[in-house]
PDB file of C-alpha atoms in Angstrom:
ATOM      1  CA  MET A  19     -84.986 -30.415  37.291  1.00  0.00           C
ATOM      2  CA  LYS A  20     -85.461 -26.821  38.478  1.00  0.00           C
ATOM      3  CA  LYS A  21     -81.795 -26.571  39.484  1.00  0.00           C
ATOM      4  CA  GLY A  22     -80.771 -27.689  35.989  1.00  0.00           C
ATOM      5  CA  VAL A  23     -82.935 -25.042  34.317  1.00  0.00           C
ATOM      6  CA  ILE A  24     -81.722 -22.319  36.699  1.00  0.00           C
ATOM      7  CA  GLY A  25     -78.113 -23.408  36.109  1.00  0.00           C
ATOM      8  CA  PHE A  26     -78.640 -23.323  32.345  1.00  0.00           C
ATOM      9  CA  ILE A  27     -80.189 -19.854  32.461  1.00  0.00           C
ATOM     10  CA  LEU A  28     -77.429 -18.609  34.765  1.00  0.00           C
ATOM     11  CA  GLY A  29     -74.806 -20.096  32.399  1.00  0.00           C
ATOM     12  CA  VAL A  30     -76.356 -18.375  29.397  1.00  0.00           C
ATOM     13  CA  CYS A  31     -76.436 -15.058  31.273  1.00  0.00           C
ATOM     14  CA  VAL A  32     -72.793 -15.375  32.342  1.00  0.00           C
ATOM     15  CA  MET A  33     -71.700 -16.250  28.806  1.00  0.00           C
ATOM     16  CA  GLY A  34     -73.710 -13.321  27.452  1.00  0.00           C
ATOM     17  CA  LEU A  35     -72.030 -10.976  29.918  1.00  0.00           C
ATOM     18  CA  VAL A  36     -68.579 -12.318  29.049  1.00  0.00           C
ATOM     19  CA  GLY A  37     -69.320 -11.930  25.341  1.00  0.00           C
ATOM     20  CA  TRP A  38     -70.651  -8.406  25.835  1.00  0.00           C
ATOM     21  CA  THR A  39     -67.591  -7.263  27.780  1.00  0.00           C
ATOM     22  CA  GLN A  40     -65.026  -9.051  25.604  1.00  0.00           C
ATOM     23  CA  ALA A  41     -66.490  -8.304  22.158  1.00  0.00           C
ATOM     24  CA  PRO A  42     -64.999  -4.817  21.717  1.00  0.00           C
ATOM     25  CA  GLY A  43     -61.491  -6.112  22.464  1.00  0.00           C
ATOM     26  CA  MET A  44     -61.947  -8.943  20.009  1.00  0.00           C
ATOM     27  CA  MET A  45     -63.517  -6.846  17.262  1.00  0.00           C
ATOM     28  CA  LEU A  46     -61.127  -3.894  17.373  1.00  0.00           C
ATOM     29  CA  THR A  47     -57.417  -4.141  18.109  1.00  0.00           C
ATOM     30  CA  GLU A  48     -54.825  -1.488  18.756  1.00  0.00           C
ATOM     31  CA  HIS A  49     -51.088  -1.745  18.145  1.00  0.00           C
ATOM     32  CA  LEU A  50     -48.276   0.627  19.069  1.00  0.00           C
ATOM     33  CA  SER A  51     -46.388   1.816  16.000  1.00  0.00           C
ATOM     34  CA  PRO A  52     -42.626   2.307  16.162  1.00  0.00           C
ATOM     35  CA  PHE A  53     -43.048   5.263  13.785  1.00  0.00           C
ATOM     36  CA  GLY A  54     -44.778   8.651  13.767  1.00  0.00           C
ATOM     37  CA  VAL A  55     -48.219   9.154  12.253  1.00  0.00           C
ATOM     38  CA  GLU A  56     -47.126  10.129   8.732  1.00  0.00           C
ATOM     39  CA  GLU A  57     -44.538   7.359   8.452  1.00  0.00           C
ATOM     40  CA  THR A  58     -47.010   4.794   9.812  1.00  0.00           C
ATOM     41  CA  VAL A  59     -49.599   5.847   7.221  1.00  0.00           C
ATOM     42  CA  ALA A  60     -46.935   5.600   4.496  1.00  0.00           C
ATOM     43  CA  LYS A  61     -45.855   2.105   5.620  1.00  0.00           C
ATOM     44  CA  ILE A  62     -49.435   0.822   5.722  1.00  0.00           C
ATOM     45  CA  SER A  63     -50.081   2.288   2.263  1.00  0.00           C
ATOM     46  CA  GLU A  64     -46.902   0.750   0.830  1.00  0.00           C
ATOM     47  CA  ASN A  65     -47.623  -2.644   2.380  1.00  0.00           C
ATOM     48  CA  ALA A  66     -51.212  -2.625   1.128  1.00  0.00           C
ATOM     49  CA  LYS A  67     -50.141  -1.759  -2.414  1.00  0.00           C
ATOM     50  CA  ALA A  68     -47.572  -4.559  -2.293  1.00  0.00           C
ATOM     51  CA  GLU A  69     -50.432  -6.976  -1.557  1.00  0.00           C
ATOM     52  CA  GLY A  70     -52.471  -5.738  -4.527  1.00  0.00           C
ATOM     53  CA  TRP A  71     -54.720  -3.353  -2.642  1.00  0.00           C
ATOM     54  CA  VAL A  72     -55.689   0.160  -3.693  1.00  0.00           C
ATOM     55  CA  VAL A  73     -55.313   3.071  -1.283  1.00  0.00           C
ATOM     56  CA  ALA A  74     -58.697   4.675  -1.869  1.00  0.00           C
ATOM     57  CA  GLY A  75     -57.756   7.649   0.291  1.00  0.00           C
ATOM     58  CA  VAL A  76     -56.158   8.921   3.448  1.00  0.00           C
ATOM     59  CA  LYS A  77     -58.417  11.195   5.440  1.00  0.00           C
ATOM     60  CA  PRO A  78     -57.266  13.476   8.270  1.00  0.00           C
ATOM     61  CA  LEU A  79     -60.248  12.975  10.578  1.00  0.00           C
ATOM     62  CA  HIS A  80     -58.850  15.360  13.197  1.00  0.00           C
ATOM     63  CA  LYS A  81     -58.884  18.215  10.657  1.00  0.00           C
ATOM     64  CA  SER A  82     -62.469  17.485   9.646  1.00  0.00           C
ATOM     65  CA  VAL A  83     -63.573  17.453  13.279  1.00  0.00           C
ATOM     66  CA  LYS A  84     -62.023  20.879  13.876  1.00  0.00           C
ATOM     67  CA  LYS A  85     -63.278  22.324  10.580  1.00  0.00           C
ATOM     68  CA  HIS A  86     -66.852  21.416  11.471  1.00  0.00           C
ATOM     69  CA  GLY A  87     -66.844  22.885  14.965  1.00  0.00           C
ATOM     70  CA  GLY A  88     -65.112  20.274  17.113  1.00  0.00           C
ATOM     71  CA  GLY A  89     -62.002  20.944  19.130  1.00  0.00           C
ATOM     72  CA  ASP A  90     -58.345  20.305  18.482  1.00  0.00           C
ATOM     73  CA  LEU A  91     -57.336  16.656  18.407  1.00  0.00           C
ATOM     74  CA  PRO A  92     -53.969  15.022  17.954  1.00  0.00           C
ATOM     75  CA  PRO A  93     -53.649  13.457  14.483  1.00  0.00           C
ATOM     76  CA  VAL A  94     -56.229  10.795  13.571  1.00  0.00           C
ATOM     77  CA  MET A  95     -55.729   9.501  10.023  1.00  0.00           C
ATOM     78  CA  LEU A  96     -58.058   7.048   8.290  1.00  0.00           C
ATOM     79  CA  VAL A  97     -56.384   4.892   5.645  1.00  0.00           C
ATOM     80  CA  ASN A  98     -59.105   3.593   3.309  1.00  0.00           C
ATOM     81  CA  LEU A  99     -58.103   0.446   1.442  1.00  0.00           C
ATOM     82  CA  CYS A 100     -59.840  -1.625  -1.213  1.00  0.00           C
ATOM     83  CA  GLN A 101     -58.971  -4.864  -2.955  1.00  0.00           C
ATOM     84  CA  PRO A 102     -61.255  -4.974  -6.015  1.00  0.00           C
ATOM     85  CA  ASP A 103     -61.381  -8.784  -6.324  1.00  0.00           C
ATOM     86  CA  HIS A 104     -62.302  -9.225  -2.666  1.00  0.00           C
ATOM     87  CA  ALA A 105     -64.918  -6.470  -2.901  1.00  0.00           C
ATOM     88  CA  TYR A 106     -66.407  -8.045  -6.019  1.00  0.00           C
ATOM     89  CA  ASN A 107     -66.510 -11.518  -4.487  1.00  0.00           C
ATOM     90  CA  ILE A 108     -68.440 -10.203  -1.500  1.00  0.00           C
ATOM     91  CA  LEU A 109     -70.752  -7.752  -3.283  1.00  0.00           C
ATOM     92  CA  LYS A 110     -71.712  -9.889  -6.296  1.00  0.00           C
ATOM     93  CA  ASP A 111     -74.432 -11.596  -4.242  1.00  0.00           C
ATOM     94  CA  ASP A 112     -77.415  -9.429  -3.318  1.00  0.00           C
ATOM     95  CA  PRO A 113     -77.666 -10.618   0.307  1.00  0.00           C
ATOM     96  CA  ASN A 114     -74.055  -9.487   0.878  1.00  0.00           C
ATOM     97  CA  LYS A 115     -74.467  -5.958  -0.459  1.00  0.00           C
ATOM     98  CA  ILE A 116     -75.195  -4.729   3.077  1.00  0.00           C
ATOM     99  CA  VAL A 117     -71.535  -5.437   3.892  1.00  0.00           C
ATOM    100  CA  SER A 118     -70.691  -2.424   1.701  1.00  0.00           C
ATOM    101  CA  VAL A 119     -71.276  -0.206   4.748  1.00  0.00           C
ATOM    102  CA  MET A 120     -67.904  -1.476   5.988  1.00  0.00           C
ATOM    103  CA  MET A 121     -66.108  -0.833   2.709  1.00  0.00           C
ATOM    104  CA  PRO A 122     -63.524   0.234   1.980  1.00  0.00           C
ATOM    105  CA  CYS A 123     -61.499  -1.411   4.719  1.00  0.00           C
ATOM    106  CA  THR A 124     -60.247   1.293   7.051  1.00  0.00           C
ATOM    107  CA  ILE A 125     -57.162   1.276   9.215  1.00  0.00           C
ATOM    108  CA  SER A 126     -56.846   4.098  11.696  1.00  0.00           C
ATOM    109  CA  VAL A 127     -53.538   5.712  12.629  1.00  0.00           C
ATOM    110  CA  TYR A 128     -53.668   8.077  15.555  1.00  0.00           C
ATOM    111  CA  GLN A 129     -51.671   9.787  18.224  1.00  0.00           C
ATOM    112  CA  LYS A 130     -52.728   9.578  21.845  1.00  0.00           C
ATOM    113  CA  SER A 131     -52.021  12.012  24.656  1.00  0.00           C
ATOM    114  CA  ASP A 132     -48.848  10.044  25.469  1.00  0.00           C
ATOM    115  CA  GLY A 133     -47.435  11.311  22.139  1.00  0.00           C
ATOM    116  CA  LYS A 134     -47.165   7.783  20.726  1.00  0.00           C
ATOM    117  CA  THR A 135     -48.639   6.585  17.457  1.00  0.00           C
ATOM    118  CA  TYR A 136     -51.104   3.706  17.357  1.00  0.00           C
ATOM    119  CA  VAL A 137     -52.721   1.604  14.646  1.00  0.00           C
ATOM    120  CA  GLY A 138     -56.350   0.571  15.055  1.00  0.00           C
ATOM    121  CA  VAL A 139     -57.828  -2.238  12.972  1.00  0.00           C
ATOM    122  CA  MET A 140     -61.042  -4.187  12.797  1.00  0.00           C
ATOM    123  CA  ASN A 141     -60.758  -7.951  13.140  1.00  0.00           C
ATOM    124  CA  ALA A 142     -61.763  -8.851   9.574  1.00  0.00           C
ATOM    125  CA  GLY A 143     -61.665 -12.583  10.255  1.00  0.00           C
ATOM    126  CA  LEU A 144     -64.046 -12.399  13.205  1.00  0.00           C
ATOM    127  CA  LEU A 145     -66.332  -9.977  11.409  1.00  0.00           C
ATOM    128  CA  GLY A 146     -66.484 -12.231   8.355  1.00  0.00           C
ATOM    129  CA  THR A 147     -67.300 -15.231  10.528  1.00  0.00           C
ATOM    130  CA  MET A 148     -70.286 -13.371  11.944  1.00  0.00           C
ATOM    131  CA  PHE A 149     -71.745 -13.041   8.433  1.00  0.00           C
ATOM    132  CA  GLY A 150     -70.919 -16.575   7.305  1.00  0.00           C
ATOM    133  CA  GLY A 151     -70.972 -17.851   3.730  1.00  0.00           C
ATOM    134  CA  ASN A 152     -68.906 -16.097   1.094  1.00  0.00           C
ATOM    135  CA  VAL A 153     -68.268 -13.093   3.334  1.00  0.00           C
ATOM    136  CA  ALA A 154     -66.634 -15.386   5.895  1.00  0.00           C
ATOM    137  CA  LYS A 155     -64.597 -17.048   3.166  1.00  0.00           C
ATOM    138  CA  VAL A 156     -63.249 -13.781   1.754  1.00  0.00           C
ATOM    139  CA  MET A 157     -62.845 -11.785   4.974  1.00  0.00           C
ATOM    140  CA  GLY A 158     -61.865 -14.679   7.202  1.00  0.00           C
ATOM    141  CA  ASP A 159     -59.152 -15.898   4.909  1.00  0.00           C
ATOM    142  CA  ALA A 160     -57.591 -13.489   2.415  1.00  0.00           C
ATOM    143  CA  VAL A 161     -58.594 -10.144   3.912  1.00  0.00           C
ATOM    144  CA  ALA A 162     -57.582 -11.075   7.470  1.00  0.00           C
ATOM    145  CA  LYS A 163     -54.201 -12.452   6.362  1.00  0.00           C
ATOM    146  CA  GLU A 164     -53.443  -9.502   4.099  1.00  0.00           C
ATOM    147  CA  GLN A 165     -54.515  -6.991   6.746  1.00  0.00           C
ATOM    148  CA  GLN A 166     -51.942  -8.475   9.126  1.00  0.00           C
ATOM    149  CA  LYS A 167     -49.245  -7.935   6.488  1.00  0.00           C
ATOM    150  CA  PHE A 168     -50.195  -4.240   6.193  1.00  0.00           C
ATOM    151  CA  ILE A 169     -49.452  -3.675   9.874  1.00  0.00           C
ATOM    152  CA  ALA A 170     -46.787  -6.322  10.511  1.00  0.00           C
ATOM    153  CA  PHE A 171     -44.320  -3.611  11.585  1.00  0.00           C
ATOM    154  CA  ALA A 172     -46.583  -2.765  14.534  1.00  0.00           C
ATOM    155  CA  LEU A 173     -47.350  -6.273  15.749  1.00  0.00           C
TER     156      LEU A 173
END
């Protein structure tokens, strides 16, 4: 019996370690863009609008960092996107209002030291699943599928 309990505890610890080390790669994904930063931002914006999303803003994070005392960075652009029906369907229920901290949906476009442009996205489907209920329904289905269409050129 002791060996079974020790094996169970060891199994839980190993699974916890695997989850801990693999979670960042599952939650955030990075894709090489075939375009430069500005053109990548434009393509994402166009694709999002074509799917009925609103481009709430494009923020040059690298400029803000420098303006407020940080150093020079290669371009890092944040494309903030919102789909009003999806937002409403999540936020209409009081328990889901906390999800607003992740709204609007943000896609990051940045240049690394290799001079190439990358697209960073959050795995909306996995994130939605973690919340369950209506959040999982909206984010795990529509948002995840539409998000993939925004960046299809980089997949």
